[in-house]
């Protein structure tokens, strides 16, 4: 029997497909925007300047200092630039870091954002913002930061390096997995989650062999859109909590998600059997947690927290922080088993 649920849809407009970036001027027209501030990381400065050049006089300026986890100094600097340029829209060209900067500007000014994602983070579909100050990261949900339009153009992802593609794709799969067992999940989100995992698990192995495979890139972007949709209205659980905590230890975002995911799934295995069955079906594996682990091995991803900068003595502190103020999770979050989970992730043990 279907359990009770509440479903909230967010007002999202998605323009999807090879060559979709050509729709950007029309999307500016829809918003009545005439002075765009374009945002990127320093690494994508050239790409964003090409987009700006194509917009001509409607590009009021480029700010290319976006950085991981949106440091407060950068957010404030970008807000100042947006004010000085009298920008009436922000256009983000990049991954979750750049989308996050656009959201940080929107949070205090209401500046509408058009997101052009170039990774699989899914941030562009969510109302979740994050700003870091020193070692702590504040996050929240606010409808103001949700991009007005998202333009998914697979051509912009052809140069995304194999390792970033794989890790970012697993970050998206993690969104889907947690949506499948979210305490406030619902059947529509579960459909999107399973389909998102299916699309990503089928396309990522092809992408790491040939990054210019447009069909695989298109499928991965489709999967990441679905993944973003899944966490846009459901709560995240132990996995995202742990990754948030580990981010505070300076670990890289997408790789941390990838390493931790099979171990959190193992932790939740008996408490969320239907979710595990969905994942196994989507990745065509016999077992969900082991199947995800094996997929990551095929993608040549780092498999141990030890290999991405985690220090063994910090495991206990991380487990304590995660267990102190846990998010709702299918299995009770307790210090000792969470520490064991982290030790397995530290060693990269097969679930
Ligand atoms: P990222 O945005 O930091 O990008 C990683 C690197 O890849 C950057 O140097 C970037 O410039 C480069 N890059 C991106 N696209 C490229 C392309 N197509 N070709 C070449 N290089 C490219 O990484 P990410 O994993 O997308 O984002 C991580 C951030 O997003 C974290 O801060 C995380 O907290 C946040 N995030 C937020 C949400 C949300 O809902 N708010 C969801 C997921 C992630």
CSV table of C-alpha atoms and ligand atoms in Angstrom, one decimal:
chain,number,residue,atom,x,y,z
A,1,UNK,CA,0.0,0.0,0.0
A,2,UNK,CA,1.2,3.5,-0.9
A,3,UNK,CA,2.4,5.4,2.2
A,4,UNK,CA,1.2,8.9,2.9
A,5,UNK,CA,3.3,11.7,1.4
A,6,UNK,CA,3.5,15.4,0.6
A,7,UNK,CA,4.9,16.4,-2.7
A,8,UNK,CA,6.0,20.0,-3.4
A,9,UNK,CA,7.1,20.9,-6.9
A,10,UNK,CA,9.6,23.8,-7.4
A,11,UNK,CA,9.1,26.3,-10.2
A,12,UNK,CA,11.9,25.2,-12.5
A,13,UNK,CA,12.4,26.0,-16.2
A,14,UNK,CA,14.9,23.8,-18.0
A,15,UNK,CA,16.2,24.2,-21.5
A,16,UNK,CA,18.0,21.0,-22.4
A,17,UNK,CA,20.0,19.6,-25.3
A,18,UNK,CA,23.0,19.8,-27.5
A,19,UNK,CA,23.4,23.5,-28.6
A,20,UNK,CA,20.9,24.7,-25.9
A,21,UNK,CA,23.3,27.5,-25.0
A,22,UNK,CA,22.1,29.3,-28.1
A,23,UNK,CA,18.8,29.9,-26.3
A,24,UNK,CA,20.5,32.1,-23.7
A,25,UNK,CA,19.5,35.5,-25.4
A,26,UNK,CA,15.9,34.3,-25.6
A,27,UNK,CA,16.0,33.4,-21.9
A,28,UNK,CA,17.3,36.9,-21.1
A,29,UNK,CA,14.4,38.3,-23.1
A,30,UNK,CA,12.0,36.2,-21.0
A,31,UNK,CA,13.3,37.8,-17.9
A,32,UNK,CA,13.5,41.3,-19.4
A,33,UNK,CA,17.2,41.3,-18.4
A,34,UNK,CA,19.6,43.8,-20.1
A,35,UNK,CA,22.7,43.8,-17.8
A,36,UNK,CA,24.1,40.3,-17.1
A,37,UNK,CA,26.9,39.6,-14.7
A,38,UNK,CA,28.5,36.3,-15.8
A,39,UNK,CA,30.2,34.2,-13.2
A,40,UNK,CA,32.8,31.4,-13.3
A,41,UNK,CA,35.8,29.9,-11.6
A,42,UNK,CA,39.3,31.1,-12.7
A,43,UNK,CA,39.7,27.8,-14.5
A,44,UNK,CA,36.6,28.5,-16.7
A,45,UNK,CA,37.4,32.2,-17.2
A,46,UNK,CA,38.0,31.7,-21.0
A,47,UNK,CA,34.8,29.7,-21.4
A,48,UNK,CA,32.7,32.3,-19.6
A,49,UNK,CA,34.2,35.1,-21.6
A,50,UNK,CA,33.2,33.4,-24.8
A,51,UNK,CA,29.6,33.2,-23.5
A,52,UNK,CA,29.8,36.9,-22.6
A,53,UNK,CA,31.2,37.9,-26.0
A,54,UNK,CA,28.3,36.2,-27.7
A,55,UNK,CA,25.9,38.3,-25.6
A,56,UNK,CA,27.4,41.6,-26.8
A,57,UNK,CA,26.3,44.7,-24.9
A,58,UNK,CA,24.0,42.6,-22.7
A,59,UNK,CA,27.0,41.3,-20.8
A,60,UNK,CA,27.7,44.0,-18.2
A,61,UNK,CA,30.7,42.2,-16.7
A,62,UNK,CA,32.5,38.9,-15.9
A,63,UNK,CA,33.4,37.8,-12.4
A,64,UNK,CA,35.7,34.8,-12.5
A,65,UNK,CA,36.7,34.2,-8.9
A,66,UNK,CA,34.2,31.5,-7.9
A,67,UNK,CA,35.7,29.0,-5.5
A,68,UNK,CA,34.7,25.7,-3.8
A,69,UNK,CA,32.2,26.2,-0.9
A,70,UNK,CA,31.6,29.9,-1.7
A,71,UNK,CA,34.0,31.7,0.7
A,72,UNK,CA,32.2,34.6,2.3
A,73,UNK,CA,34.9,37.1,1.1
A,74,UNK,CA,34.3,36.1,-2.5
A,75,UNK,CA,30.5,36.2,-2.1
A,76,UNK,CA,30.7,39.7,-0.7
A,77,UNK,CA,33.1,40.8,-3.4
A,78,UNK,CA,30.8,39.4,-6.1
A,79,UNK,CA,27.7,41.1,-4.5
A,80,UNK,CA,29.6,44.4,-4.6
A,81,UNK,CA,30.5,43.9,-8.3
A,82,UNK,CA,26.9,43.0,-9.1
A,83,UNK,CA,25.7,46.2,-7.4
A,84,UNK,CA,28.3,48.4,-9.1
A,85,UNK,CA,27.5,47.1,-12.5
A,86,UNK,CA,23.8,47.4,-11.8
A,87,UNK,CA,23.4,43.9,-13.0
A,88,UNK,CA,19.8,42.7,-13.5
A,89,UNK,CA,20.7,39.0,-13.9
A,90,UNK,CA,23.5,36.6,-12.9
A,91,UNK,CA,24.6,34.0,-15.3
A,92,UNK,CA,26.6,31.1,-13.8
A,93,UNK,CA,28.7,29.1,-16.2
A,94,UNK,CA,30.3,26.2,-14.3
A,95,UNK,CA,29.8,23.6,-11.6
A,96,UNK,CA,28.4,23.7,-8.1
A,97,UNK,CA,31.0,26.2,-6.9
A,98,UNK,CA,29.9,28.8,-9.6
A,99,UNK,CA,26.2,28.1,-9.2
A,100,UNK,CA,26.7,28.5,-5.5
A,101,UNK,CA,28.2,32.0,-6.0
A,102,UNK,CA,25.2,33.0,-8.1
A,103,UNK,CA,23.0,31.8,-5.3
A,104,UNK,CA,24.9,33.7,-2.7
A,105,UNK,CA,24.4,36.9,-4.7
A,106,UNK,CA,20.7,36.1,-5.1
A,107,UNK,CA,20.3,35.4,-1.4
A,108,UNK,CA,20.9,39.0,-0.3
A,109,UNK,CA,19.8,40.9,-3.4
A,110,UNK,CA,17.2,38.7,-5.1
A,111,UNK,CA,19.1,39.0,-8.3
A,112,UNK,CA,17.6,36.4,-10.7
A,113,UNK,CA,20.0,33.6,-11.8
A,114,UNK,CA,20.3,31.7,-15.1
A,115,UNK,CA,22.4,28.7,-14.5
A,116,UNK,CA,24.5,27.0,-17.2
A,117,UNK,CA,25.8,23.9,-15.4
A,118,UNK,CA,29.0,22.2,-16.6
A,119,UNK,CA,29.3,19.5,-14.0
A,120,UNK,CA,26.9,17.0,-12.5
A,121,UNK,CA,26.5,18.5,-9.1
A,122,UNK,CA,22.8,19.2,-9.4
A,123,UNK,CA,23.0,22.5,-7.4
A,124,UNK,CA,21.2,24.4,-10.2
A,125,UNK,CA,17.9,22.6,-9.4
A,126,UNK,CA,17.9,23.3,-5.7
A,127,UNK,CA,17.0,26.1,-3.3
A,128,UNK,CA,20.0,25.1,-1.1
A,129,UNK,CA,22.7,27.7,-0.7
A,130,UNK,CA,26.0,27.4,1.2
A,131,UNK,CA,28.6,30.0,2.3
A,132,UNK,CA,31.8,29.2,4.1
A,133,UNK,CA,33.4,31.3,6.7
A,134,UNK,CA,36.8,29.9,7.8
A,135,UNK,CA,36.3,26.3,8.6
A,136,UNK,CA,32.5,26.4,9.0
A,137,UNK,CA,29.9,26.3,6.2
A,138,UNK,CA,26.5,27.7,6.7
A,139,UNK,CA,23.8,26.3,4.5
A,140,UNK,CA,20.1,26.9,4.2
A,141,UNK,CA,17.1,26.6,1.8
A,142,UNK,CA,15.6,29.7,0.2
A,143,UNK,CA,13.4,29.9,-2.9
A,144,UNK,CA,15.1,33.2,-3.8
A,145,UNK,CA,18.2,31.3,-4.8
A,146,UNK,CA,16.6,28.9,-7.2
A,147,UNK,CA,17.7,29.7,-10.8
A,148,UNK,CA,15.0,31.1,-13.0
A,149,UNK,CA,16.2,29.1,-15.9
A,150,UNK,CA,18.7,26.2,-16.2
A,151,UNK,CA,20.3,25.7,-19.6
A,152,UNK,CA,21.8,22.2,-19.9
A,153,UNK,CA,24.1,22.0,-22.9
A,154,UNK,CA,26.1,18.8,-23.1
A,155,UNK,CA,28.6,20.5,-25.5
A,156,UNK,CA,29.9,22.5,-22.5
A,157,UNK,CA,30.8,19.3,-20.6
A,158,UNK,CA,32.9,17.7,-23.3
A,159,UNK,CA,36.1,19.0,-21.7
A,160,UNK,CA,35.2,18.1,-18.1
A,161,UNK,CA,38.2,15.9,-17.1
A,162,UNK,CA,37.4,12.2,-16.6
A,163,UNK,CA,38.2,12.3,-12.9
A,164,UNK,CA,36.0,15.3,-12.2
A,165,UNK,CA,33.2,13.8,-14.3
A,166,UNK,CA,33.3,10.6,-12.4
A,167,UNK,CA,33.4,12.1,-9.0
A,168,UNK,CA,30.8,14.7,-9.8
A,169,UNK,CA,28.5,12.0,-11.3
A,170,UNK,CA,28.8,10.0,-8.1
A,171,UNK,CA,27.9,13.1,-6.1
A,172,UNK,CA,24.7,13.2,-8.3
A,173,UNK,CA,24.0,9.5,-7.6
A,174,UNK,CA,24.4,10.2,-3.9
A,175,UNK,CA,21.6,12.8,-4.1
A,176,UNK,CA,19.4,10.1,-5.8
A,177,UNK,CA,20.2,7.4,-3.2
A,178,UNK,CA,19.4,9.6,-0.2
A,179,UNK,CA,16.1,10.7,-1.9
A,180,UNK,CA,15.1,7.1,-2.2
A,181,UNK,CA,15.2,6.7,1.6
A,182,UNK,CA,14.4,10.2,2.6
A,183,UNK,CA,11.8,10.4,5.5
A,184,UNK,CA,9.9,12.9,3.3
A,185,UNK,CA,10.3,11.1,0.0
A,186,UNK,CA,7.5,10.4,-2.4
A,187,UNK,CA,6.8,8.3,-5.4
A,188,UNK,CA,7.6,11.0,-8.0
A,189,UNK,CA,10.9,11.7,-6.5
A,190,UNK,CA,11.7,8.0,-6.3
A,191,UNK,CA,11.0,7.6,-10.0
A,192,UNK,CA,13.4,10.5,-10.8
A,193,UNK,CA,16.0,9.1,-8.4
A,194,UNK,CA,16.0,5.6,-9.9
A,195,UNK,CA,16.1,7.0,-13.5
A,196,UNK,CA,18.8,9.4,-12.5
A,197,UNK,CA,21.0,6.7,-11.1
A,198,UNK,CA,20.3,4.5,-14.2
A,199,UNK,CA,21.3,7.4,-16.6
A,200,UNK,CA,24.5,8.2,-14.7
A,201,UNK,CA,25.6,4.6,-14.1
A,202,UNK,CA,25.2,3.8,-17.8
A,203,UNK,CA,27.0,6.9,-19.1
A,204,UNK,CA,29.8,7.6,-16.7
A,205,UNK,CA,31.9,4.5,-17.7
A,206,UNK,CA,31.6,5.6,-21.3
A,207,UNK,CA,32.6,9.2,-20.4
A,208,UNK,CA,35.8,8.1,-18.7
A,209,UNK,CA,36.8,6.2,-21.8
A,210,UNK,CA,35.9,9.0,-24.2
A,211,UNK,CA,35.1,12.4,-22.8
A,212,UNK,CA,33.8,13.7,-26.2
A,213,UNK,CA,31.0,11.0,-26.4
A,214,UNK,CA,28.1,13.5,-26.8
A,215,UNK,CA,25.5,10.9,-26.3
A,216,UNK,CA,27.0,9.7,-23.0
A,217,UNK,CA,27.5,13.4,-21.9
A,218,UNK,CA,23.9,14.1,-22.7
A,219,UNK,CA,22.7,11.1,-20.6
A,220,UNK,CA,24.9,12.1,-17.7
A,221,UNK,CA,23.5,15.7,-17.7
A,222,UNK,CA,20.0,14.3,-17.9
A,223,UNK,CA,20.8,12.1,-14.9
A,224,UNK,CA,22.3,15.0,-13.0
A,225,UNK,CA,19.2,17.2,-13.7
A,226,UNK,CA,17.1,14.4,-12.2
A,227,UNK,CA,19.5,14.1,-9.2
A,228,UNK,CA,19.2,17.8,-8.6
A,229,UNK,CA,15.4,17.5,-8.7
A,230,UNK,CA,15.4,14.8,-6.1
A,231,UNK,CA,17.2,16.7,-3.4
A,232,UNK,CA,15.4,19.9,-4.3
A,233,UNK,CA,12.4,18.9,-2.2
A,234,UNK,CA,13.4,16.0,-0.1
A,235,UNK,CA,15.6,16.0,3.0
A,236,UNK,CA,19.1,14.6,2.9
A,237,UNK,CA,20.3,12.1,5.5
A,238,UNK,CA,23.4,10.6,7.0
A,239,UNK,CA,25.4,10.6,3.8
A,240,UNK,CA,25.1,14.3,3.1
A,241,UNK,CA,25.7,15.0,6.8
A,242,UNK,CA,28.9,13.1,6.8
A,243,UNK,CA,30.1,14.7,3.6
A,244,UNK,CA,29.3,18.1,5.0
A,245,UNK,CA,31.3,17.3,8.2
A,246,UNK,CA,34.2,15.9,6.2
A,247,UNK,CA,34.2,19.0,4.0
A,248,UNK,CA,35.0,20.9,7.2
A,249,UNK,CA,38.2,18.8,7.4
A,250,UNK,CA,39.2,20.2,4.0
A,251,UNK,CA,38.3,17.2,1.9
A,252,UNK,CA,37.3,17.7,-1.7
A,253,UNK,CA,33.5,17.7,-2.1
A,254,UNK,CA,32.7,15.3,-5.0
A,255,UNK,CA,35.4,12.7,-4.2
A,256,UNK,CA,34.2,12.6,-0.6
A,257,UNK,CA,30.7,11.9,-1.7
A,258,UNK,CA,31.9,9.2,-4.0
A,259,UNK,CA,34.1,7.4,-1.3
A,260,UNK,CA,31.5,7.7,1.5
A,261,UNK,CA,28.4,6.6,-0.5
A,262,UNK,CA,28.8,2.8,-0.6
A,263,UNK,CA,29.6,2.8,3.2
A,264,UNK,CA,26.6,4.8,4.1
A,265,UNK,CA,24.5,2.5,1.9
A,266,UNK,CA,25.9,-0.4,3.8
A,267,UNK,CA,25.0,1.3,7.1
A,268,UNK,CA,21.4,1.8,5.9
A,269,UNK,CA,21.1,-1.4,4.1
A,270,UNK,CA,18.7,-3.2,6.4
A,271,UNK,CA,16.7,-0.1,7.3
A,272,UNK,CA,16.0,0.9,3.7
A,273,UNK,CA,15.6,-2.4,1.7
A,274,UNK,CA,13.4,-0.9,-1.0
A,275,UNK,CA,15.9,1.9,-1.7
A,276,UNK,CA,18.7,-0.7,-2.0
A,277,UNK,CA,16.6,-2.7,-4.4
A,278,UNK,CA,16.0,0.4,-6.6
A,279,UNK,CA,19.7,1.2,-6.7
A,280,UNK,CA,20.6,-2.3,-7.5
A,281,UNK,CA,18.0,-2.4,-10.3
A,282,UNK,CA,19.2,1.0,-11.7
A,283,UNK,CA,22.9,0.0,-11.8
A,284,UNK,CA,22.1,-3.6,-12.9
A,285,UNK,CA,23.9,-5.1,-9.9
A,286,UNK,CA,22.8,-7.9,-7.5
A,287,UNK,CA,23.5,-5.8,-4.4
A,288,UNK,CA,23.1,-2.0,-4.0
A,289,UNK,CA,26.1,-1.0,-1.8
A,290,UNK,CA,28.5,-3.4,-3.4
A,291,UNK,CA,27.3,-2.5,-6.9
A,292,UNK,CA,28.0,1.2,-6.2
A,293,UNK,CA,31.4,0.4,-4.8
A,294,UNK,CA,32.2,-1.7,-8.0
A,295,UNK,CA,30.9,1.1,-10.3
A,296,UNK,CA,33.3,3.5,-8.6
A,297,UNK,CA,36.2,1.0,-9.0
A,298,UNK,CA,35.4,0.9,-12.8
A,299,UNK,CA,35.4,4.7,-12.9
A,300,UNK,CA,38.9,4.7,-11.4
A,301,UNK,CA,37.9,6.9,-8.5
A,302,UNK,CA,39.8,7.2,-5.3
A,303,UNK,CA,38.3,4.6,-2.9
A,304,UNK,CA,39.9,5.6,0.5
A,305,UNK,CA,39.4,8.7,2.6
A,306,UNK,CA,43.1,8.2,3.5
A,307,UNK,CA,44.0,9.0,-0.2
A,308,UNK,CA,42.2,12.3,-0.3
A,309,UNK,CA,43.6,14.0,2.8
A,310,UNK,CA,41.7,12.5,5.7
A,311,UNK,CA,43.9,12.0,8.8
A,312,UNK,CA,43.1,8.9,10.8
A,313,UNK,CA,43.1,10.7,14.2
A,314,UNK,CA,40.3,12.9,12.9
A,315,UNK,CA,37.9,10.0,12.3
A,316,UNK,CA,36.6,10.0,15.9
A,317,UNK,CA,36.0,13.8,15.8
A,318,UNK,CA,34.1,13.5,12.5
A,319,UNK,CA,32.0,10.6,13.9
A,320,UNK,CA,31.2,12.6,17.0
A,321,UNK,CA,30.1,15.7,15.1
A,322,UNK,CA,28.0,13.6,12.7
A,323,UNK,CA,26.3,11.8,15.6
A,324,UNK,CA,25.7,14.9,17.7
A,325,UNK,CA,23.2,16.6,15.5
A,326,UNK,CA,22.1,14.0,13.0
A,327,UNK,CA,19.7,14.5,10.0
A,328,UNK,CA,16.8,12.1,10.0
A,329,UNK,CA,18.1,8.8,8.6
A,330,UNK,CA,16.5,5.3,8.1
A,331,UNK,CA,18.8,3.8,10.7
A,332,UNK,CA,19.5,5.5,14.0
A,333,UNK,CA,22.7,7.6,13.8
A,334,UNK,CA,25.0,6.5,16.6
A,335,UNK,CA,28.6,7.3,17.3
A,336,UNK,CA,30.1,3.8,17.4
A,337,UNK,CA,28.6,2.4,14.1
A,338,UNK,CA,29.2,5.8,12.4
A,339,UNK,CA,32.9,5.6,13.5
A,340,UNK,CA,33.1,2.1,12.1
A,341,UNK,CA,31.5,3.3,8.8
A,342,UNK,CA,34.2,6.1,8.6
A,343,UNK,CA,37.0,3.6,9.3
A,344,UNK,CA,35.7,1.4,6.4
A,345,UNK,CA,35.6,4.5,4.2
A,346,UNK,CA,39.1,5.5,5.4
A,347,UNK,CA,40.5,2.1,4.4
A,348,UNK,CA,38.3,1.8,1.2
A,349,UNK,CA,36.9,-1.6,2.3
A,350,UNK,CA,34.5,-3.4,0.0
A,351,UNK,CA,31.0,-3.4,1.6
B,1,LIG,P1,33.2,22.7,-9.0
B,1,LIG,O1,32.1,23.6,-9.4
B,1,LIG,O2,34.1,23.2,-7.9
B,1,LIG,O3,34.1,22.4,-10.3
B,1,LIG,C1,35.4,21.7,-10.1
B,1,LIG,C2,36.4,22.2,-11.1
B,1,LIG,O4,36.0,21.8,-12.4
B,1,LIG,C3,36.5,23.7,-11.1
B,1,LIG,O5,37.8,24.1,-11.3
B,1,LIG,C4,35.7,24.1,-12.4
B,1,LIG,O6,36.0,25.3,-12.9
B,1,LIG,C5,36.0,22.9,-13.3
B,1,LIG,N1,35.0,22.7,-14.3
B,1,LIG,C6,33.7,22.7,-14.1
B,1,LIG,N2,33.1,22.3,-15.3
B,1,LIG,C7,34.0,22.2,-16.2
B,1,LIG,C8,34.0,21.8,-17.6
B,1,LIG,N3,32.9,21.5,-18.2
B,1,LIG,N4,35.2,21.7,-18.2
B,1,LIG,C9,36.4,21.9,-17.6
B,1,LIG,N5,36.4,22.2,-16.2
B,1,LIG,C10,35.3,22.4,-15.6
B,1,LIG,O7,32.7,21.3,-8.6
B,1,LIG,P2,31.3,20.6,-8.3
B,1,LIG,O8,31.5,19.3,-7.8
B,1,LIG,O9,30.4,20.8,-9.5
B,1,LIG,O10,30.7,21.6,-7.2
B,1,LIG,C11,31.1,21.4,-5.8
B,1,LIG,C12,30.4,22.5,-5.0
B,1,LIG,O11,29.0,22.5,-5.2
B,1,LIG,C13,30.6,22.3,-3.5
B,1,LIG,O12,30.9,23.5,-2.9
B,1,LIG,C14,29.2,21.8,-3.1
B,1,LIG,O13,28.9,22.0,-1.7
B,1,LIG,C15,28.3,22.5,-4.0
B,1,LIG,N6,27.0,21.7,-4.2
B,1,LIG,C16,25.9,22.4,-3.9
B,1,LIG,C17,24.7,21.7,-4.1
B,1,LIG,C18,23.4,22.5,-3.7
B,1,LIG,O14,22.3,22.0,-3.9
B,1,LIG,N7,23.5,23.7,-3.2
B,1,LIG,C19,24.6,20.5,-4.6
B,1,LIG,C20,25.8,19.8,-5.0
B,1,LIG,C21,27.0,20.5,-4.8
